[in-house]
Each structure stands twice: as C-alpha cells, then as structure tokens.
PDB file of C-alpha atoms in Angstrom:
ATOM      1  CA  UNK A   1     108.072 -33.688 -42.359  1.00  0.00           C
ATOM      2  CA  UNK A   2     110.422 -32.482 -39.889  1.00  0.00           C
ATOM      3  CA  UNK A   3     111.649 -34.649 -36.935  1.00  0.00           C
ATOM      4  CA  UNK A   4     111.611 -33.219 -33.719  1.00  0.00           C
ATOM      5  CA  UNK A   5     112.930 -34.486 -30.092  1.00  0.00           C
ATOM      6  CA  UNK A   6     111.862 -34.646 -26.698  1.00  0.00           C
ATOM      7  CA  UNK A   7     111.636 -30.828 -25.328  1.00  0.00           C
ATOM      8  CA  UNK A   8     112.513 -29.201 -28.506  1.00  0.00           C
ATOM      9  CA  UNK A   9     110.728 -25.423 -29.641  1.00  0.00           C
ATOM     10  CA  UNK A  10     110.396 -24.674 -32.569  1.00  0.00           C
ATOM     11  CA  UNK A  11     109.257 -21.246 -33.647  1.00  0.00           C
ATOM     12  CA  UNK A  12     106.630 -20.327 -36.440  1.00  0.00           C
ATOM     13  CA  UNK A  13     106.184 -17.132 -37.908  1.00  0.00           C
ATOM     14  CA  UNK A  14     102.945 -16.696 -39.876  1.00  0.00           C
ATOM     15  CA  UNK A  15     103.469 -14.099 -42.789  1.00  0.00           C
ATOM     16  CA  UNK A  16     101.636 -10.939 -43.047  1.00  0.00           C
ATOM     17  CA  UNK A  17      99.777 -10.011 -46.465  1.00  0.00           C
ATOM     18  CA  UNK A  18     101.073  -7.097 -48.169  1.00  0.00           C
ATOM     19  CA  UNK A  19      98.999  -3.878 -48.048  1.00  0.00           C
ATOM     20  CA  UNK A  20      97.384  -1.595 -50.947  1.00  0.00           C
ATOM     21  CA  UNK A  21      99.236   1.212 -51.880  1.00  0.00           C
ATOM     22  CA  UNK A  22      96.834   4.496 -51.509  1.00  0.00           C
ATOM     23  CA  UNK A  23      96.700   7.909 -53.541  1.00  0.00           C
ATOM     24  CA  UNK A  24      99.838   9.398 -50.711  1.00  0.00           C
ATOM     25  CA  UNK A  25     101.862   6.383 -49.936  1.00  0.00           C
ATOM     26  CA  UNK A  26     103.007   2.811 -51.290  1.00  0.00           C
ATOM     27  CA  UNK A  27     101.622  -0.041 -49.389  1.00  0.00           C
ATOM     28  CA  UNK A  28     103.480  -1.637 -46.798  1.00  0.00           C
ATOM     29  CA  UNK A  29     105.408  -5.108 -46.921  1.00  0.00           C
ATOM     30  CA  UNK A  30     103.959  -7.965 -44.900  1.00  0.00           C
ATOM     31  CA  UNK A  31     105.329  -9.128 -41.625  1.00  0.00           C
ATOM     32  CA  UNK A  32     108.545 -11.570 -42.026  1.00  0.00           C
ATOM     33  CA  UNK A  33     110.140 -10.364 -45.455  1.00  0.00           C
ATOM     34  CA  UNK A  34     107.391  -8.666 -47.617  1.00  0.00           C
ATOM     35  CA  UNK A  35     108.821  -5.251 -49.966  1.00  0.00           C
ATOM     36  CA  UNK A  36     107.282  -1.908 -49.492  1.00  0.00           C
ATOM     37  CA  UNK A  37     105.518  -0.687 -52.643  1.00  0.00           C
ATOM     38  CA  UNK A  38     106.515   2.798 -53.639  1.00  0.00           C
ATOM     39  CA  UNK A  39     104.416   5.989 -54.067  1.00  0.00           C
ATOM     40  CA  UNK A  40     103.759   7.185 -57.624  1.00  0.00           C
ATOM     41  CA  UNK A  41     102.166   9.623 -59.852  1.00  0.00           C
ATOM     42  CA  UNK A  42      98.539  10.512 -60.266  1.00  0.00           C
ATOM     43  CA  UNK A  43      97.619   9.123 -56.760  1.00  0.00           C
ATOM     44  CA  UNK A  44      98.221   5.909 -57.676  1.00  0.00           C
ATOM     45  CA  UNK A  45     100.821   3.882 -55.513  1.00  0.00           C
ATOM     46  CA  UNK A  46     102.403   0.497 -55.673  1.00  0.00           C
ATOM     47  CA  UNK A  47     101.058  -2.480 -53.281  1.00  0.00           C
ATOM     48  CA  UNK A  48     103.413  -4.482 -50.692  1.00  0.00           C
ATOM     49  CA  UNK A  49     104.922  -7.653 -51.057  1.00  0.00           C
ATOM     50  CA  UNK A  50     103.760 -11.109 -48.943  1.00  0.00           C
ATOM     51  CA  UNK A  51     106.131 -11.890 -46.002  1.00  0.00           C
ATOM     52  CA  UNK A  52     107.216 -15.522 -45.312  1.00  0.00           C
ATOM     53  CA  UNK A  53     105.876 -18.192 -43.570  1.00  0.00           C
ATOM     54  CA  UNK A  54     108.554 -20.297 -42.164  1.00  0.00           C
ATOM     55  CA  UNK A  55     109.624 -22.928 -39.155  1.00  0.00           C
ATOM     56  CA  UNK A  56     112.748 -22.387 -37.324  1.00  0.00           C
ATOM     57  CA  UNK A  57     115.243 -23.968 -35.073  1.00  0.00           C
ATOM     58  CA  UNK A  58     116.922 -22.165 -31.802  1.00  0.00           C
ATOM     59  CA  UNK A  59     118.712 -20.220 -31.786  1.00  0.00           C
ATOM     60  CA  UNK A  60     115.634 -18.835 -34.400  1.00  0.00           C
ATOM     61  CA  UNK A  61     117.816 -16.912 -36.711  1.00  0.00           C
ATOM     62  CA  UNK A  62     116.845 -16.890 -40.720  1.00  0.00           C
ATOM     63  CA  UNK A  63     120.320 -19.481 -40.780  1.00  0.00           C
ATOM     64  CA  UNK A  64     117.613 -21.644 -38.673  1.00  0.00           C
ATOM     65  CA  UNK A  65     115.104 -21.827 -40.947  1.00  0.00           C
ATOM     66  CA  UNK A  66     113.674 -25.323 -41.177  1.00  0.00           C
ATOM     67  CA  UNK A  67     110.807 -24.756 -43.813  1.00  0.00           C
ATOM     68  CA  UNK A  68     110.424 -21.443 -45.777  1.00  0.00           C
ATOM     69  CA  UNK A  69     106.840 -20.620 -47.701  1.00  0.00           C
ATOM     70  CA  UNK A  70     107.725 -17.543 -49.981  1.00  0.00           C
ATOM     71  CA  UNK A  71     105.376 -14.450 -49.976  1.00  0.00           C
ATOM     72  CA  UNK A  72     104.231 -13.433 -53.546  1.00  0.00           C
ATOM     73  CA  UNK A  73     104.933 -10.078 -55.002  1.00  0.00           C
ATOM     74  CA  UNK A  74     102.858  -7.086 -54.376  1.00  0.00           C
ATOM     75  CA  UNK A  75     100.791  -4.889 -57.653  1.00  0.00           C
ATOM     76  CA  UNK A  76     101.807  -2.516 -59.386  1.00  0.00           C
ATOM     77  CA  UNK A  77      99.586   0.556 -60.016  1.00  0.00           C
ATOM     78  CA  UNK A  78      96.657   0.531 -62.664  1.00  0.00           C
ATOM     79  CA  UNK A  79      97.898   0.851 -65.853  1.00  0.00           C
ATOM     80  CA  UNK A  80      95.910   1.392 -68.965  1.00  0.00           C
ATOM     81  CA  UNK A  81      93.358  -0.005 -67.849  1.00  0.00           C
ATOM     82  CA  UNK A  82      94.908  -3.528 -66.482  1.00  0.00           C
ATOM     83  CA  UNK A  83      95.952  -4.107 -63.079  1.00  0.00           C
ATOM     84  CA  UNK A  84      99.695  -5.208 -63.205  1.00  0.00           C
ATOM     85  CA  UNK A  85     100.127  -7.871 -60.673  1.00  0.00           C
ATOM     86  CA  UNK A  86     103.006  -9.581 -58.919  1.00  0.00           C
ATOM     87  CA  UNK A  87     104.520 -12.786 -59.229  1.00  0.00           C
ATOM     88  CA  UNK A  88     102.871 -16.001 -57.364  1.00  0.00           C
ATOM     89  CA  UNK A  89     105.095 -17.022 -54.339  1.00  0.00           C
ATOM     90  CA  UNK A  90     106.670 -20.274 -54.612  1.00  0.00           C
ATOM     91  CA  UNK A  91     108.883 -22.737 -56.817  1.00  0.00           C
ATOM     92  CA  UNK A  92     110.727 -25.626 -56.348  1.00  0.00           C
ATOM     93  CA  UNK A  93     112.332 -27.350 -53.345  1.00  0.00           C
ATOM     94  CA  UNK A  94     115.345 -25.935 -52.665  1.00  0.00           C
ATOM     95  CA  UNK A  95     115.086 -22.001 -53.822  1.00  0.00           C
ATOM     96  CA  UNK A  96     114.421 -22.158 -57.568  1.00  0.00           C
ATOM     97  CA  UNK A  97     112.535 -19.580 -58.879  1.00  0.00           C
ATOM     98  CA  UNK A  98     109.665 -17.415 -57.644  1.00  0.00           C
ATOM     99  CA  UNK A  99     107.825 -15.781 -60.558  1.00  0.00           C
ATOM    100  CA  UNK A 100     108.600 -12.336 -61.981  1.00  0.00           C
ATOM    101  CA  UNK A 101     106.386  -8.969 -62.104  1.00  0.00           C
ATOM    102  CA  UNK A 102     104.435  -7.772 -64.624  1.00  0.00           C
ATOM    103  CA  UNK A 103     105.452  -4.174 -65.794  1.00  0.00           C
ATOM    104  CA  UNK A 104     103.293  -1.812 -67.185  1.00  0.00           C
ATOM    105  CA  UNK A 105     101.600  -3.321 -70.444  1.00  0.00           C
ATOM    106  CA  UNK A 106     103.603  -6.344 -69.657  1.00  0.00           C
ATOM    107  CA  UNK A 107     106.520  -4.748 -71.058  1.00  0.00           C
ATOM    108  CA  UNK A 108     109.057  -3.235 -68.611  1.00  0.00           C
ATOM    109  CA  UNK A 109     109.408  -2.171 -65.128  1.00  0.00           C
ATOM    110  CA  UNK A 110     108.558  -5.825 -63.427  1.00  0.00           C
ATOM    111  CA  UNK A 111     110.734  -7.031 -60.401  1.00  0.00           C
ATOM    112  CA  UNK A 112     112.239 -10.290 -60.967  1.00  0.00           C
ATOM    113  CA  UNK A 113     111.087 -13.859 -58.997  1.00  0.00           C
ATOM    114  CA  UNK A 114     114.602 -15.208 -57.289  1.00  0.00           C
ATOM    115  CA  UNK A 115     116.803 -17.455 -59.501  1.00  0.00           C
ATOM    116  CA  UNK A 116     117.514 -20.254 -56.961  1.00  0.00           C
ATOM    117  CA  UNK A 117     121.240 -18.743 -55.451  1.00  0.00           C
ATOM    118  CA  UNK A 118     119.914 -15.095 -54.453  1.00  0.00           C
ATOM    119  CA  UNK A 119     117.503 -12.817 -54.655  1.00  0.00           C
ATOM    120  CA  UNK A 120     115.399 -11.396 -57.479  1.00  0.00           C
ATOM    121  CA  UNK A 121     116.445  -8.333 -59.806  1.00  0.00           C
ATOM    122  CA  UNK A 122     114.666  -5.028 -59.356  1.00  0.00           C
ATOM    123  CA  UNK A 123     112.586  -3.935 -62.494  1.00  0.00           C
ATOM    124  CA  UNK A 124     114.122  -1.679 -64.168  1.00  0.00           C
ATOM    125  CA  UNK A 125     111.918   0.795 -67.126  1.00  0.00           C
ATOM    126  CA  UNK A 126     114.559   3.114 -68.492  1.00  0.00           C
ATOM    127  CA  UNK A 127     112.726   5.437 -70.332  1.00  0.00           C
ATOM    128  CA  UNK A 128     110.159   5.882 -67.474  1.00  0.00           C
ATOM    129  CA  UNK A 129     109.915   7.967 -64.345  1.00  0.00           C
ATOM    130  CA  UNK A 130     111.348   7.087 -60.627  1.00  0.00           C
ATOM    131  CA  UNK A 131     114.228   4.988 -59.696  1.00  0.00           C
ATOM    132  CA  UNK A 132     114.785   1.091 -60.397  1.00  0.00           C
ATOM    133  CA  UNK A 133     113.016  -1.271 -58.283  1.00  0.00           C
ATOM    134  CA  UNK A 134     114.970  -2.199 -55.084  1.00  0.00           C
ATOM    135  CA  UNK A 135     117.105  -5.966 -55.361  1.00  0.00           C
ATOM    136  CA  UNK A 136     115.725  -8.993 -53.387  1.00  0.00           C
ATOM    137  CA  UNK A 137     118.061 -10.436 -50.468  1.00  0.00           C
ATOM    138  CA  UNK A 138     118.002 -13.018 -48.243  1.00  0.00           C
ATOM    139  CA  UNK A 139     114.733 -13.203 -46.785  1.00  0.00           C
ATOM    140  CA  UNK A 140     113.441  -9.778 -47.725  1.00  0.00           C
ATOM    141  CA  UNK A 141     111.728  -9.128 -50.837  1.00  0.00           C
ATOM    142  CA  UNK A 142     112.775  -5.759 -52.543  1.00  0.00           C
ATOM    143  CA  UNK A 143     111.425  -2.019 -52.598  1.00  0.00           C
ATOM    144  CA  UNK A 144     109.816  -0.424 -55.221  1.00  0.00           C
ATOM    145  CA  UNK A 145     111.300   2.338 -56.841  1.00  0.00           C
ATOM    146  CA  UNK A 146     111.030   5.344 -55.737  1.00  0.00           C
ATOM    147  CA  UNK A 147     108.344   7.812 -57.423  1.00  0.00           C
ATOM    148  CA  UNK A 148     107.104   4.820 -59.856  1.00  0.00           C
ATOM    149  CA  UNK A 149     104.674   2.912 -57.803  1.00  0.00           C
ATOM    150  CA  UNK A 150     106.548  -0.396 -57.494  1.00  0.00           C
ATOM    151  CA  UNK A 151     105.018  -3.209 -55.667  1.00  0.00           C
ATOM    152  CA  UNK A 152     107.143  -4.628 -53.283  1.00  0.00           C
ATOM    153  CA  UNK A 153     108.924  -8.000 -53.798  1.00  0.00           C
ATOM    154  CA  UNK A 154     107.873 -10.645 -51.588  1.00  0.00           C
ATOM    155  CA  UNK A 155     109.576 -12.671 -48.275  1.00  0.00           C
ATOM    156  CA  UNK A 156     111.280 -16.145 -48.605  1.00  0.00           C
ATOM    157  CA  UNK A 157     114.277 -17.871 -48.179  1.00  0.00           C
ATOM    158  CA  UNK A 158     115.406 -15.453 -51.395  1.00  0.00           C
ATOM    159  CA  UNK A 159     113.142 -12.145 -51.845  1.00  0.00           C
ATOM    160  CA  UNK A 160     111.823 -10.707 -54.880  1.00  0.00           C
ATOM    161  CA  UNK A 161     113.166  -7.930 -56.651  1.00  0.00           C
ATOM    162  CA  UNK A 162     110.688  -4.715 -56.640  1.00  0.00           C
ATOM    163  CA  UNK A 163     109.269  -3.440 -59.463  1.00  0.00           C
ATOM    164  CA  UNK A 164     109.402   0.001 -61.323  1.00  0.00           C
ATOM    165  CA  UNK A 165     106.855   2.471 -63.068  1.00  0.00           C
ATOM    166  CA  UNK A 166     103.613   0.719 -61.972  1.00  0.00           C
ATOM    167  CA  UNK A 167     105.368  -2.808 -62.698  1.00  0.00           C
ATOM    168  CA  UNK A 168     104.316  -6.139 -59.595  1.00  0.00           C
ATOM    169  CA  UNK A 169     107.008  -7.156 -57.596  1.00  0.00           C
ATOM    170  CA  UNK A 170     108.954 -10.711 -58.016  1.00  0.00           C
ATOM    171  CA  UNK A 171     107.495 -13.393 -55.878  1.00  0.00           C
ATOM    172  CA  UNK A 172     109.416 -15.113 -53.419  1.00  0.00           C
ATOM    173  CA  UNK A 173     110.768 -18.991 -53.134  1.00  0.00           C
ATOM    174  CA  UNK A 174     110.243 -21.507 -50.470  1.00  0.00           C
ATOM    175  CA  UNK A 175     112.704 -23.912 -48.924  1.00  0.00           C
ATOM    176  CA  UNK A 176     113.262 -27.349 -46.987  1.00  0.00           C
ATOM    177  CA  UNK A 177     116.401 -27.969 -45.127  1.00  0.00           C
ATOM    178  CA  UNK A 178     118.682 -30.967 -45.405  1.00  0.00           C
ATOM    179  CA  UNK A 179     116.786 -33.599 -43.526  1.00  0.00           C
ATOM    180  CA  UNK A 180     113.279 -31.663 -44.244  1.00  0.00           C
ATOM    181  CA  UNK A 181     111.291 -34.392 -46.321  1.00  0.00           C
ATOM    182  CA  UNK A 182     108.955 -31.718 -48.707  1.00  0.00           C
ATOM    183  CA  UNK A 183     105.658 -34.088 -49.310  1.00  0.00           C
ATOM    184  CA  UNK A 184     103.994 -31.744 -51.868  1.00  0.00           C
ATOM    185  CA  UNK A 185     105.333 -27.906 -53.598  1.00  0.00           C
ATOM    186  CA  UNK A 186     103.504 -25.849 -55.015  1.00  0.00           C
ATOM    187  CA  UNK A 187     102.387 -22.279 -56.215  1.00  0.00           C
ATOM    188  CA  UNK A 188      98.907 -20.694 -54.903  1.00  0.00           C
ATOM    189  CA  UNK A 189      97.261 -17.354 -54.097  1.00  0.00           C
ATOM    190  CA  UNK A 190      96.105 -16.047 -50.850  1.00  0.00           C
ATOM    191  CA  UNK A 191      94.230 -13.022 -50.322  1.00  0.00           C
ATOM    192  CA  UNK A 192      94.712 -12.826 -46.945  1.00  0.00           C
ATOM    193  CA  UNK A 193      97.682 -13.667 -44.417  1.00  0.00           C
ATOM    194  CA  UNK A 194      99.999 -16.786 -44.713  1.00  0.00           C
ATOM    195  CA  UNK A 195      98.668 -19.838 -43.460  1.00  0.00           C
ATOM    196  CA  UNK A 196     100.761 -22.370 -41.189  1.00  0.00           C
ATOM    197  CA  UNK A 197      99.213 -25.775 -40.442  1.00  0.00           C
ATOM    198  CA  UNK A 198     100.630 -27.984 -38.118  1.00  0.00           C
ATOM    199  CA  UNK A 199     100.090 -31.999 -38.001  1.00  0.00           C
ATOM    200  CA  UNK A 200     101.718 -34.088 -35.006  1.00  0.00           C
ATOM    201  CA  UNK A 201     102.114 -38.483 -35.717  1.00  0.00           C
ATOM    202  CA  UNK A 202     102.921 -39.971 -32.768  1.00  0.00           C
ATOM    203  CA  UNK A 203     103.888 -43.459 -33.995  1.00  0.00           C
ATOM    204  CA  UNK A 204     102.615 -44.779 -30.651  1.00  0.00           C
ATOM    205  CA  UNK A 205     101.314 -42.997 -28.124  1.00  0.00           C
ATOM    206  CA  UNK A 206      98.489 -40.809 -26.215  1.00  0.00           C
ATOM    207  CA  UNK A 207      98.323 -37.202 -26.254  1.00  0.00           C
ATOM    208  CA  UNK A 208      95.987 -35.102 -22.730  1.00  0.00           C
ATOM    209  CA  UNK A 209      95.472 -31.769 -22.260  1.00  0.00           C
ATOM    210  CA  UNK A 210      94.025 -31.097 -25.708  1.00  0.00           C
ATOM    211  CA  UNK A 211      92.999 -32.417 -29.005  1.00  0.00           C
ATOM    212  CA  UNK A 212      93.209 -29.132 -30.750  1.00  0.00           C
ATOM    213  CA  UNK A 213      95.858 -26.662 -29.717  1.00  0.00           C
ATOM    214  CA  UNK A 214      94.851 -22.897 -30.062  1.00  0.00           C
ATOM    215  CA  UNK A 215      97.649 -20.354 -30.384  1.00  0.00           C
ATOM    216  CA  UNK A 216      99.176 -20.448 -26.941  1.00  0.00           C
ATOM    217  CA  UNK A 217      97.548 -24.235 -25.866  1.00  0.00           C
ATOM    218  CA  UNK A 218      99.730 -26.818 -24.628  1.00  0.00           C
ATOM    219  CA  UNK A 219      99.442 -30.520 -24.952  1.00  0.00           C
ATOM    220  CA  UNK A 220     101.252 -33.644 -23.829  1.00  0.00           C
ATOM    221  CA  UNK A 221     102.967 -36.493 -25.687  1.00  0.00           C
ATOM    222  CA  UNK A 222     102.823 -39.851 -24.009  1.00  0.00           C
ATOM    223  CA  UNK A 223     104.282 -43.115 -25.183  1.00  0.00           C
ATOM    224  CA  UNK A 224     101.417 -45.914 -25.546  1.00  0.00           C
ATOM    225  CA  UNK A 225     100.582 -48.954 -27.012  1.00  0.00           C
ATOM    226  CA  UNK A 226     101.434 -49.777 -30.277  1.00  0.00           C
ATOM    227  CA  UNK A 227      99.161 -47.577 -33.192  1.00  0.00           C
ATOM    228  CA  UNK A 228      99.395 -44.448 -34.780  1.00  0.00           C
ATOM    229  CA  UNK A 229      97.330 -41.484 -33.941  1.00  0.00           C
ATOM    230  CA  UNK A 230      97.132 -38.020 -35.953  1.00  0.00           C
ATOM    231  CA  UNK A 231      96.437 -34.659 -33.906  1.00  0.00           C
ATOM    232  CA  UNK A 232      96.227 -31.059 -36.171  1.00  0.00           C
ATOM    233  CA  UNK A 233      96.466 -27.600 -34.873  1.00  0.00           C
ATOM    234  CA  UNK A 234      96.462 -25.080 -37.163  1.00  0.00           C
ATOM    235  CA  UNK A 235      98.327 -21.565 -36.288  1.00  0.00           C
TER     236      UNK A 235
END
C-alpha cells in the first residue's frame, strides 16, 4: 500500500524477461536490471537475467524507488544432461536474499542471490573454462562470465551475481520503502515479462472517465458520499 496525494505521478516500469542464449551469443538481460548471459563452448550459451518491476517517486531515479519486485536469474547452459537454472526472484521485505544459481552438476560456477546489504557474488568454477561470473550491484543483476555460458543475474533493488561455466545466475530481491505497508512477499516464476497490477481505494468517493484504465487511460477521482469503492487496472 502506498499513499499517494492529490496530482502526484508515479512511474512504473514493467520488467522485461530475460532471453535464451543461442549457439553464437548469450542471451540478453531483461529491461530494468536483468544480466546478460555469456557465450560458451559447443554452441551452447548462457540465458539472461529478469529485470525489475518497480514503482517510483519523481524525480524517478532508482534512490526513488517506492516498491521493487526482483527479476530471477537467467540458465545456465545444458549440462550433462540437466538444465542448470537460476535462482527464483524474491525474498524478504527489505532486501534479504534472492536465491543463488545452480552450477554445473550443482557443484560450482552458480552466481549468488543478494545477501540483503548488496549485490550477489559472481560464480566462480576455478578449474573450469572462461572468466568468473560478473558481481551484482544496485539494481543490475550481474554478467556471466565470459566464454562459460553464464546466465545473467537478475534486476532488483540488489542484483544477482552471474554465473560461470554453464552455472544460473543469482536471483534478485524486492523492496518496500519506509512508509510502504508490504501486504503479502513472496517467491514465484514467470515465464514471461513482469507483471504490475495496480488497485486504487478511494475511501469515499466516485471515479468518471473509466472503470478500467488501459496503458495510457486516464480517470478521475472525486470525493463522494461516505463508502468505499475498489477500481483495478492492471499495466
């Protein structure tokens, strides 16, 4: 729940899913944070990470981020048989954790989910070709490592870490500001792009122009009579 005043914009960016790495080139990050996966060996490349969903404030900088949903971490390539995946995106209230990679055989190489003050670790396979994954920052999740088809870490208020040699990429956090009442927090799985949907209580009033806003549709706010009416527009 965030409260709002009269005249106030808000800005929502809707995260982008993470693409599929193919046989010449890792897949690329989603919009709003996600890692790039990283190409590989033997045509196989790493996927991208999920970019962030989140709510902001003007001036609309990440410092103005009202709500963050964290992107999850992009695959790994096929390994053995088993499709290393990256972590889920989300946690706890508050940047926690996001959940690490998986690394080849579930042994090494997975970028790390964040750990609550910055951004996840990039997996790191010693013994195995290509470079370490790439660290998660603030917002972004990280690269994978060059030549080792990394997935990319994904977007939140803290990024994932990428992965190394085949290993998923860490999944991001999400976040509520001071002030931000979080009703429910949890992890899930979206094949697709982020989600935002939007829900408007007007503790008394009448709303004209539209019951359902479209992207881009307008509608009007009116104090009323006494009585509480709901009005949903989903993004």
């Amino acid at each position: 729940i965030i409260a709002v005043t009269p005249g106030q914009v808000l800005q929502v960016n809707v995260g982008g899913r993470g693409r599929n790495g193919t046989a010449t080139a890792g897949g690329a990050g989603g919009f709003n944070g996600g890692g790039n996966g990283s190409y590989g060996v033997s045509t196989y490349s790493g996927g991208g990470g999920g970019g962030a969903s989140d709510v902001r404030s003007f001036p609309y900088a990440p410092g103005d981020r009202l709500v963050v949903a964290g992107g999850g971490g992009g695959a790994g390539l096929q390994c053995g048989g088993d499709l290393d995946r990256g972590g889920n995106g989300g946690a706890n209230i508050g940047g926690t954790t996001g959940e690490d990679g998986v690394g080849c055989g579930a042994t090494t190489g997975g970028g790390g989910g964040v750990s609550g003050v910055s951004g996840g670790f990039g997996g790191i396979c010693p013994s195995c070709i290509g470079s370490a994954g790439s660290d998660g920052t603030a917002t972004d999740g990280g690269a994978g490592g060059i030549t080792s088809a990394g997935g990319g870490g994904g977007g939140g208020f803290y990024g994932g870490g990428g992965g190394q040699f085949s290993g998923g990429g860490g999944g991001a956090d999400y976040y509520g500001a001071p002030g931000v009442s979080m009703l429910t927090e949890s992890r899930g799985c979206r094949t697709g792009d982020g989600l935002v949907t939007i829900t408007v209580y007007c503790v008394a009033g009448t709303i004209s122009g539209a019951d359902h806003l479209c992207v881009g549709g307008t509608a009007a706010l009116t104090d009323a009579a006494p009585g509480g009416r709901w009005y949903s527009s989903d993004v």
